[in-house]
PDB file of C-alpha atoms in Angstrom:
ATOM      1  CA  MET A  21      54.130 -12.836 -25.183  1.00  0.00           C
ATOM      2  CA  ASN A  22      53.578 -10.488 -22.219  1.00  0.00           C
ATOM      3  CA  SER A  23      50.964  -8.274 -23.492  1.00  0.00           C
ATOM      4  CA  ARG A  24      49.323 -11.285 -24.655  1.00  0.00           C
ATOM      5  CA  PHE A  25      48.427 -12.645 -21.586  1.00  0.00           C
ATOM      6  CA  PHE A  26      47.539  -9.478 -20.031  1.00  0.00           C
ATOM      7  CA  SER A  27      45.151  -8.547 -22.537  1.00  0.00           C
ATOM      8  CA  PHE A  28      42.966 -11.311 -21.681  1.00  0.00           C
ATOM      9  CA  PRO A  29      42.460  -9.787 -17.698  1.00  0.00           C
ATOM     10  CA  LEU A  30      41.740  -6.984 -19.149  1.00  0.00           C
ATOM     11  CA  LEU A  31      38.959  -7.779 -21.395  1.00  0.00           C
ATOM     12  CA  LEU A  32      37.301 -10.035 -19.436  1.00  0.00           C
ATOM     13  CA  SER A  33      37.241  -7.426 -16.648  1.00  0.00           C
ATOM     14  CA  ALA A  34      35.965  -4.642 -19.203  1.00  0.00           C
ATOM     15  CA  GLY A  35      32.867  -7.625 -20.277  1.00  0.00           C
ATOM     16  CA  LEU A  36      32.769  -7.911 -16.511  1.00  0.00           C
ATOM     17  CA  LEU A  37      32.040  -4.045 -15.836  1.00  0.00           C
ATOM     18  CA  ALA A  38      29.945  -3.979 -18.919  1.00  0.00           C
ATOM     19  CA  VAL A  39      27.226  -7.166 -17.957  1.00  0.00           C
ATOM     20  CA  LEU A  40      26.845  -5.701 -14.215  1.00  0.00           C
ATOM     21  CA  SER A  41      26.181  -1.956 -15.718  1.00  0.00           C
ATOM     22  CA  CYS A  42      23.429  -3.536 -17.778  1.00  0.00           C
ATOM     23  CA  SER A  43      22.950  -5.661 -14.609  1.00  0.00           C
ATOM     24  CA  SER A  44      22.615  -2.294 -11.956  1.00  0.00           C
ATOM     25  CA  GLY A  45      19.908  -0.291 -15.066  1.00  0.00           C
ATOM     26  CA  ASP A  46      17.831  -3.359 -15.003  1.00  0.00           C
ATOM     27  CA  ALA A  47      17.578  -3.464 -11.397  1.00  0.00           C
ATOM     28  CA  ALA A  48      16.743  -0.066 -10.995  1.00  0.00           C
ATOM     29  CA  MET A  49      13.715  -1.108 -13.125  1.00  0.00           C
ATOM     30  CA  LEU A  50      12.355  -3.297 -10.209  1.00  0.00           C
ATOM     31  CA  THR A  51       9.757  -2.191  -7.313  1.00  0.00           C
ATOM     32  CA  THR A  52      11.176  -0.271  -4.432  1.00  0.00           C
ATOM     33  CA  ILE A  53       9.518   0.682  -1.651  1.00  0.00           C
ATOM     34  CA  THR A  54      11.519   2.648   0.446  1.00  0.00           C
ATOM     35  CA  HIS A  55       8.515   3.159   2.532  1.00  0.00           C
ATOM     36  CA  GLY A  56       5.877   0.625   4.084  1.00  0.00           C
ATOM     37  CA  THR A  57       5.074  -2.543   2.849  1.00  0.00           C
ATOM     38  CA  VAL A  58       3.348  -4.606  -0.307  1.00  0.00           C
ATOM     39  CA  THR A  59       1.793  -7.665   0.231  1.00  0.00           C
ATOM     40  CA  ARG A  60      -0.279 -10.255  -1.504  1.00  0.00           C
ATOM     41  CA  VAL A  61      -3.008 -11.394   0.769  1.00  0.00           C
ATOM     42  CA  PRO A  62      -5.681 -13.544   0.163  1.00  0.00           C
ATOM     43  CA  SER A  63      -8.549 -12.684   2.663  1.00  0.00           C
ATOM     44  CA  HIS A  64     -10.427  -8.908   3.875  1.00  0.00           C
ATOM     45  CA  THR A  65      -9.209 -10.141   7.319  1.00  0.00           C
ATOM     46  CA  ASP A  66      -6.035  -8.650   6.377  1.00  0.00           C
ATOM     47  CA  LEU A  67      -7.239  -5.179   5.924  1.00  0.00           C
ATOM     48  CA  ASN A  68      -7.317  -2.790   9.637  1.00  0.00           C
ATOM     49  CA  LEU A  69     -10.525  -3.645   9.995  1.00  0.00           C
ATOM     50  CA  VAL A  70     -11.834  -2.026  13.247  1.00  0.00           C
ATOM     51  CA  PRO A  71     -14.691  -0.402  13.392  1.00  0.00           C
ATOM     52  CA  GLY A  72     -14.308   2.262  15.841  1.00  0.00           C
ATOM     53  CA  ASN A  73     -10.631   3.367  14.021  1.00  0.00           C
ATOM     54  CA  VAL A  74     -11.323   3.692  10.657  1.00  0.00           C
ATOM     55  CA  LEU A  75     -11.575   7.216   9.149  1.00  0.00           C
ATOM     56  CA  TYR A  76     -12.593   6.127   6.059  1.00  0.00           C
ATOM     57  CA  ALA A  77     -13.648   3.174   3.696  1.00  0.00           C
ATOM     58  CA  ILE A  78     -13.628   3.606   0.033  1.00  0.00           C
ATOM     59  CA  ASN A  79     -15.211   1.492  -2.435  1.00  0.00           C
ATOM     60  CA  ASN A  80     -13.706   2.698  -5.782  1.00  0.00           C
ATOM     61  CA  ALA A  81     -16.484   2.980  -8.059  1.00  0.00           C
ATOM     62  CA  GLY A  82     -18.150   0.577  -6.942  1.00  0.00           C
ATOM     63  CA  THR A  83     -21.473   0.390  -4.241  1.00  0.00           C
ATOM     64  CA  ALA A  84     -21.611   0.661  -0.831  1.00  0.00           C
ATOM     65  CA  GLN A  85     -20.470  -2.633   0.833  1.00  0.00           C
ATOM     66  CA  THR A  86     -19.710  -4.145   4.485  1.00  0.00           C
ATOM     67  CA  ILE A  87     -17.307  -5.550   5.814  1.00  0.00           C
ATOM     68  CA  ASP A  88     -16.300  -6.685   9.086  1.00  0.00           C
ATOM     69  CA  GLY A  89     -18.494  -4.223  10.216  1.00  0.00           C
ATOM     70  CA  VAL A  90     -16.862  -1.378   8.725  1.00  0.00           C
ATOM     71  CA  SER A  91     -19.179   0.287   5.805  1.00  0.00           C
ATOM     72  CA  PHE A  92     -16.987   0.494   3.000  1.00  0.00           C
ATOM     73  CA  VAL A  93     -18.900   4.356   0.406  1.00  0.00           C
ATOM     74  CA  THR A  94     -17.856   4.828  -2.711  1.00  0.00           C
ATOM     75  CA  ASN A  95     -16.222   7.948  -4.544  1.00  0.00           C
ATOM     76  CA  LYS A  96     -18.714   7.647  -7.519  1.00  0.00           C
ATOM     77  CA  PRO A  97     -20.064   9.767  -8.994  1.00  0.00           C
ATOM     78  CA  ALA A  98     -18.204  12.016  -6.121  1.00  0.00           C
ATOM     79  CA  PRO A  99     -16.333  11.246  -3.143  1.00  0.00           C
ATOM     80  CA  PRO A 100     -17.742  11.354   0.259  1.00  0.00           C
ATOM     81  CA  ALA A 101     -17.379  14.234   3.169  1.00  0.00           C
ATOM     82  CA  GLY A 102     -13.814  15.196   4.287  1.00  0.00           C
ATOM     83  CA  MET A 103     -12.320  13.374   0.466  1.00  0.00           C
ATOM     84  CA  THR A 104     -10.698  15.256  -2.769  1.00  0.00           C
ATOM     85  CA  ASP A 105      -9.637  13.419  -5.515  1.00  0.00           C
ATOM     86  CA  GLY A 106      -9.068  13.517  -8.853  1.00  0.00           C
ATOM     87  CA  PRO A 107      -8.068  13.454 -11.578  1.00  0.00           C
ATOM     88  CA  VAL A 108      -9.220  10.195 -11.970  1.00  0.00           C
ATOM     89  CA  ASN A 109     -11.591   7.185 -14.420  1.00  0.00           C
ATOM     90  CA  ARG A 110     -13.821   5.325 -12.830  1.00  0.00           C
ATOM     91  CA  LEU A 111     -14.636   2.015 -13.976  1.00  0.00           C
ATOM     92  CA  GLY A 112     -17.104   0.195 -12.357  1.00  0.00           C
ATOM     93  CA  SER A 113     -16.542  -3.047 -14.345  1.00  0.00           C
ATOM     94  CA  TRP A 114     -12.595  -3.976 -13.961  1.00  0.00           C
ATOM     95  CA  SER A 115     -14.105  -8.365 -13.304  1.00  0.00           C
ATOM     96  CA  PRO A 116     -10.548  -9.845 -12.014  1.00  0.00           C
ATOM     97  CA  ASN A 117     -12.561 -12.593 -11.348  1.00  0.00           C
ATOM     98  CA  SER A 118     -11.477 -12.181  -7.878  1.00  0.00           C
ATOM     99  CA  ASN A 119     -12.098 -15.387  -5.616  1.00  0.00           C
ATOM    100  CA  THR A 120     -10.961 -14.255  -1.566  1.00  0.00           C
ATOM    101  CA  SER A 121     -11.469 -15.848   1.519  1.00  0.00           C
ATOM    102  CA  GLY A 122     -13.063 -15.051   4.952  1.00  0.00           C
ATOM    103  CA  PRO A 123     -16.068 -14.569   6.043  1.00  0.00           C
ATOM    104  CA  ASP A 124     -17.047 -11.125   3.843  1.00  0.00           C
ATOM    105  CA  ALA A 125     -15.170 -13.205   1.333  1.00  0.00           C
ATOM    106  CA  ALA A 126     -18.403 -11.575  -1.559  1.00  0.00           C
ATOM    107  CA  ALA A 127     -18.616  -8.246  -0.473  1.00  0.00           C
ATOM    108  CA  MET A 128     -14.610  -8.001  -0.576  1.00  0.00           C
ATOM    109  CA  ASP A 129     -14.458  -9.428  -4.444  1.00  0.00           C
ATOM    110  CA  ALA A 130     -17.272  -7.046  -5.295  1.00  0.00           C
ATOM    111  CA  VAL A 131     -14.641  -4.022  -3.809  1.00  0.00           C
ATOM    112  CA  LEU A 132     -12.100  -5.330  -5.664  1.00  0.00           C
ATOM    113  CA  ASN A 133     -14.265  -5.491  -9.007  1.00  0.00           C
ATOM    114  CA  THR A 134     -14.448  -2.206  -9.769  1.00  0.00           C
ATOM    115  CA  ILE A 135     -11.378   0.528  -9.909  1.00  0.00           C
ATOM    116  CA  ASP A 136     -10.248   4.365 -10.418  1.00  0.00           C
ATOM    117  CA  CYS A 137      -7.723   3.637 -12.740  1.00  0.00           C
ATOM    118  CA  CYS A 138      -5.278   4.830 -16.127  1.00  0.00           C
ATOM    119  CA  ASN A 139      -2.924   8.037 -16.075  1.00  0.00           C
ATOM    120  CA  PRO A 140      -2.575  10.692 -15.528  1.00  0.00           C
ATOM    121  CA  ALA A 141      -1.269   9.947 -12.043  1.00  0.00           C
ATOM    122  CA  SER A 142      -4.812  10.309  -9.285  1.00  0.00           C
ATOM    123  CA  THR A 143      -4.644  12.752  -6.253  1.00  0.00           C
ATOM    124  CA  TYR A 144      -6.475  11.318  -2.860  1.00  0.00           C
ATOM    125  CA  ASN A 145      -6.299  14.040   0.106  1.00  0.00           C
ATOM    126  CA  PHE A 146      -8.146  12.600   3.213  1.00  0.00           C
ATOM    127  CA  GLU A 147      -9.455  15.356   6.074  1.00  0.00           C
ATOM    128  CA  VAL A 148      -7.853  13.574   9.049  1.00  0.00           C
ATOM    129  CA  PRO A 149      -6.712  14.639  13.293  1.00  0.00           C
ATOM    130  CA  ASN A 150      -3.079  15.261  12.748  1.00  0.00           C
ATOM    131  CA  GLY A 151      -1.222  12.067  14.505  1.00  0.00           C
ATOM    132  CA  PRO A 152      -0.245   8.677  13.489  1.00  0.00           C
ATOM    133  CA  ILE A 153      -2.581   7.695  10.489  1.00  0.00           C
ATOM    134  CA  THR A 154      -2.582   4.039   9.187  1.00  0.00           C
ATOM    135  CA  LEU A 155      -3.192   3.909   5.358  1.00  0.00           C
ATOM    136  CA  GLN A 156      -3.876   0.829   2.962  1.00  0.00           C
ATOM    137  CA  MET A 157      -4.524   0.601  -0.781  1.00  0.00           C
ATOM    138  CA  PHE A 158      -5.479  -2.411  -2.432  1.00  0.00           C
ATOM    139  CA  TRP A 159      -6.285  -3.820  -6.130  1.00  0.00           C
ATOM    140  CA  ALA A 160      -5.980  -6.843  -8.268  1.00  0.00           C
ATOM    141  CA  GLY A 161      -5.582  -7.373 -11.634  1.00  0.00           C
ATOM    142  CA  ASN A 162      -7.437  -9.064 -13.584  1.00  0.00           C
ATOM    143  CA  ALA A 163      -5.032 -10.913 -16.161  1.00  0.00           C
ATOM    144  CA  THR A 164      -1.503 -11.625 -16.823  1.00  0.00           C
ATOM    145  CA  GLU A 165      -0.446  -8.958 -17.115  1.00  0.00           C
ATOM    146  CA  THR A 166       2.404  -6.436 -17.054  1.00  0.00           C
ATOM    147  CA  ARG A 167       0.944  -2.888 -16.058  1.00  0.00           C
ATOM    148  CA  LEU A 168       3.370  -0.673 -13.786  1.00  0.00           C
ATOM    149  CA  TRP A 169       2.679   2.084 -11.760  1.00  0.00           C
ATOM    150  CA  ASP A 170       4.326   4.364  -8.609  1.00  0.00           C
ATOM    151  CA  ILE A 171       2.838   5.805  -5.327  1.00  0.00           C
ATOM    152  CA  GLU A 172       3.471   8.682  -3.382  1.00  0.00           C
ATOM    153  CA  VAL A 173       2.331   9.509   0.356  1.00  0.00           C
ATOM    154  CA  GLU A 174       2.778  12.985   1.807  1.00  0.00           C
ATOM    155  CA  GLY A 175       4.957  14.297  -0.941  1.00  0.00           C
ATOM    156  CA  VAL A 176       7.752  11.058  -1.074  1.00  0.00           C
ATOM    157  CA  LEU A 177       7.951   8.444  -2.583  1.00  0.00           C
ATOM    158  CA  SER A 178       6.581   5.338  -1.079  1.00  0.00           C
ATOM    159  CA  VAL A 179       6.899   2.955  -3.866  1.00  0.00           C
ATOM    160  CA  ASP A 180       8.354   3.063  -7.246  1.00  0.00           C
ATOM    161  CA  GLU A 181       7.436   0.470  -9.919  1.00  0.00           C
ATOM    162  CA  VAL A 182       4.354  -1.699  -8.356  1.00  0.00           C
ATOM    163  CA  THR A 183       2.570  -3.965 -10.226  1.00  0.00           C
ATOM    164  CA  SER A 184      -0.570  -4.865 -10.636  1.00  0.00           C
ATOM    165  CA  HIS A 185      -0.345  -8.278  -9.570  1.00  0.00           C
ATOM    166  CA  GLY A 186       2.679  -7.303  -6.432  1.00  0.00           C
ATOM    167  CA  ILE A 187       5.944  -6.918  -6.421  1.00  0.00           C
ATOM    168  CA  TRP A 188       8.135  -7.281  -9.809  1.00  0.00           C
ATOM    169  CA  ASP A 189      11.947  -8.305  -9.223  1.00  0.00           C
ATOM    170  CA  GLY A 190      13.356  -6.762 -12.586  1.00  0.00           C
ATOM    171  CA  VAL A 191      13.076 -10.309 -14.743  1.00  0.00           C
ATOM    172  CA  THR A 192       9.915 -11.803 -13.900  1.00  0.00           C
ATOM    173  CA  PHE A 193       6.121 -10.478 -13.289  1.00  0.00           C
ATOM    174  CA  PRO A 194       4.128 -12.375 -10.322  1.00  0.00           C
ATOM    175  CA  VAL A 195       1.618 -14.393 -12.080  1.00  0.00           C
ATOM    176  CA  ASP A 196      -2.504 -14.141 -11.919  1.00  0.00           C
ATOM    177  CA  ASP A 197      -3.800 -15.525  -9.232  1.00  0.00           C
ATOM    178  CA  VAL A 198      -7.523 -15.150  -8.232  1.00  0.00           C
ATOM    179  CA  THR A 199      -7.363 -15.961  -4.719  1.00  0.00           C
ATOM    180  CA  VAL A 200      -4.956 -13.275  -3.760  1.00  0.00           C
ATOM    181  CA  TYR A 201      -4.596  -9.748  -3.613  1.00  0.00           C
ATOM    182  CA  THR A 202      -2.300  -6.262  -3.522  1.00  0.00           C
ATOM    183  CA  LEU A 203      -1.754  -4.453  -0.751  1.00  0.00           C
ATOM    184  CA  PHE A 204      -0.155  -1.558   0.300  1.00  0.00           C
ATOM    185  CA  GLU A 205      -0.121  -0.604   4.056  1.00  0.00           C
ATOM    186  CA  GLN A 206       1.841   2.503   5.339  1.00  0.00           C
ATOM    187  CA  THR A 207       1.561   4.853   8.604  1.00  0.00           C
ATOM    188  CA  ILE A 208       2.667   8.552   8.519  1.00  0.00           C
ATOM    189  CA  ASP A 209       2.522  10.738  10.719  1.00  0.00           C
ATOM    190  CA  VAL A 210       0.038  13.776   9.617  1.00  0.00           C
ATOM    191  CA  THR A 211       1.255  16.831  10.989  1.00  0.00           C
ATOM    192  CA  ASP A 212      -1.378  19.480   8.414  1.00  0.00           C
ATOM    193  CA  GLY A 213      -4.820  17.673   9.198  1.00  0.00           C
ATOM    194  CA  VAL A 214      -4.596  16.152   5.685  1.00  0.00           C
ATOM    195  CA  LEU A 215      -3.394  12.949   4.395  1.00  0.00           C
ATOM    196  CA  ASN A 216      -2.108  13.473   0.416  1.00  0.00           C
ATOM    197  CA  VAL A 217      -1.398  10.463  -1.568  1.00  0.00           C
ATOM    198  CA  ARG A 218      -1.050   9.925  -5.213  1.00  0.00           C
ATOM    199  CA  VAL A 219      -0.514   6.959  -7.515  1.00  0.00           C
ATOM    200  CA  GLY A 220       0.049   6.889 -11.416  1.00  0.00           C
ATOM    201  CA  GLN A 221       3.102   7.010 -13.514  1.00  0.00           C
ATOM    202  CA  PHE A 222       4.703   9.958 -12.473  1.00  0.00           C
ATOM    203  CA  PHE A 223       8.404   9.256 -11.046  1.00  0.00           C
ATOM    204  CA  ALA A 224      10.847   9.126 -13.661  1.00  0.00           C
ATOM    205  CA  ASP A 225      14.588   8.307 -12.626  1.00  0.00           C
ATOM    206  CA  GLY A 226      15.483   7.294 -16.552  1.00  0.00           C
ATOM    207  CA  ALA A 227      15.012   3.288 -15.138  1.00  0.00           C
ATOM    208  CA  GLN A 228      10.980   3.157 -15.822  1.00  0.00           C
ATOM    209  CA  ARG A 229      10.203  -0.073 -17.703  1.00  0.00           C
ATOM    210  CA  ASP A 230       8.238   0.665 -21.133  1.00  0.00           C
ATOM    211  CA  GLY A 231       4.553  -0.830 -21.113  1.00  0.00           C
ATOM    212  CA  ASP A 232       1.270  -0.491 -19.672  1.00  0.00           C
ATOM    213  CA  ARG A 233       1.679   2.529 -17.167  1.00  0.00           C
ATOM    214  CA  ASN A 234      -2.559   2.579 -16.441  1.00  0.00           C
ATOM    215  CA  PHE A 235      -2.578   2.103 -12.457  1.00  0.00           C
ATOM    216  CA  VAL A 236      -5.717   0.465 -10.783  1.00  0.00           C
ATOM    217  CA  LEU A 237      -6.694   0.766  -7.218  1.00  0.00           C
ATOM    218  CA  SER A 238     -10.067  -0.946  -6.045  1.00  0.00           C
ATOM    219  CA  GLY A 239     -10.087   0.516  -2.419  1.00  0.00           C
ATOM    220  CA  MET A 240      -8.444   2.730   0.017  1.00  0.00           C
ATOM    221  CA  VAL A 241      -8.712   1.839   4.179  1.00  0.00           C
ATOM    222  CA  ILE A 242      -7.630   5.179   6.434  1.00  0.00           C
ATOM    223  CA  SER A 243      -7.324   4.781  10.116  1.00  0.00           C
ATOM    224  CA  SER A 244      -6.658   6.350  13.192  1.00  0.00           C
ATOM    225  CA  VAL A 245      -3.503   4.845  15.129  1.00  0.00           C
ATOM    226  CA  ILE A 246      -4.627   4.197  19.227  1.00  0.00           C
ATOM    227  CA  PRO A 247      -1.169   4.782  20.666  1.00  0.00           C
ATOM    228  CA  GLU A 248      -0.248   2.322  23.659  1.00  0.00           C
ATOM    229  CA  PRO A 249      -0.088   3.349  26.975  1.00  0.00           C
ATOM    230  CA  SER A 250       3.374   4.493  27.840  1.00  0.00           C
ATOM    231  CA  THR A 251       5.830   3.058  30.644  1.00  0.00           C
ATOM    232  CA  LEU A 252       5.004   6.090  32.583  1.00  0.00           C
ATOM    233  CA  ILE A 253       1.075   5.699  32.452  1.00  0.00           C
ATOM    234  CA  LEU A 254       1.076   2.022  32.654  1.00  0.00           C
ATOM    235  CA  ALA A 255       3.028   2.750  36.029  1.00  0.00           C
ATOM    236  CA  VAL A 256       0.649   5.695  37.771  1.00  0.00           C
ATOM    237  CA  MET A 257      -1.827   3.508  37.118  1.00  0.00           C
ATOM    238  CA  ALA A 258      -0.746   0.324  39.022  1.00  0.00           C
ATOM    239  CA  LEU A 259       0.511   2.948  41.878  1.00  0.00           C
ATOM    240  CA  LEU A 260      -3.411   3.888  41.569  1.00  0.00           C
ATOM    241  CA  GLY A 261      -4.664   0.749  41.709  1.00  0.00           C
ATOM    242  CA  LEU A 262      -2.599  -0.063  44.728  1.00  0.00           C
ATOM    243  CA  GLY A 263      -3.784   2.885  46.917  1.00  0.00           C
ATOM    244  CA  CYS A 264      -7.652   2.189  45.749  1.00  0.00           C
ATOM    245  CA  CYS A 265      -6.799  -1.891  47.378  1.00  0.00           C
ATOM    246  CA  GLY A 266      -4.788  -0.184  50.380  1.00  0.00           C
ATOM    247  CA  ARG A 267      -8.084   2.798  51.065  1.00  0.00           C
ATOM    248  CA  ARG A 268     -10.712  -0.653  50.909  1.00  0.00           C
ATOM    249  CA  ARG A 269      -8.641  -3.070  53.339  1.00  0.00           C
ATOM    250  CA  ARG A 270      -8.203   0.136  55.646  1.00  0.00           C
ATOM    251  CA  GLN A 271     -12.115   0.697  55.263  1.00  0.00           C
ATOM    252  CA  ARG A 272     -12.567  -3.642  56.444  1.00  0.00           C
ATOM    253  CA  ASN A 273     -10.282  -3.462  59.317  1.00  0.00           C
ATOM    254  CA  GLY A 274     -11.668   0.059  60.449  1.00  0.00           C
TER     255      GLY A 274
END
């Protein structure tokens, strides 16, 4: 009798372990962000388009566009000076039917309408000044689709299993929405004068989802980060200001 009573808990425990094992395997396939952020945003105003800070603004496979005073240049048939890429396919008509917002929405939708894409993984290299650099990469899916890929920055995996419509929870793919696009952003400290980025299916951890592994990428913005003044610098500037005021008062009183 005792053996029967003890066997049920043992069987239940074994069943729970099996479920947990399957769940952990499925969880490993969801979008994993190690560095940076992945968000769905509605407007070009979500991009870091400060004209004095932008080093590169790329409209992949498209034509020249001006957004928020920043000139987006094409990488077709060849990338601009200071940038190299490859191997990559370029599609001049992606047709995501984007309907984003903002004063330059038409130009932004035109950028979203063309892409670099597919497989194998593609590498992008940008000559930049050493120091903190902000990378923004963005795209939009053109249907209810289930494509997935990976993003690597400076030789380190940043995102595993990102989708054409944002983040995947391992169960349900995000719904197609023409009013938003997906934005990946990361700030990196570059030390060798070149920002290296790789996009595509290359991270194999045994938990990849089968299916469409072709990446899509509409545009990229690479910007310098202007450091905020340190507390010491602000204090020195304040003292200098006080000194100037003191001299002016003495000159007036003299």
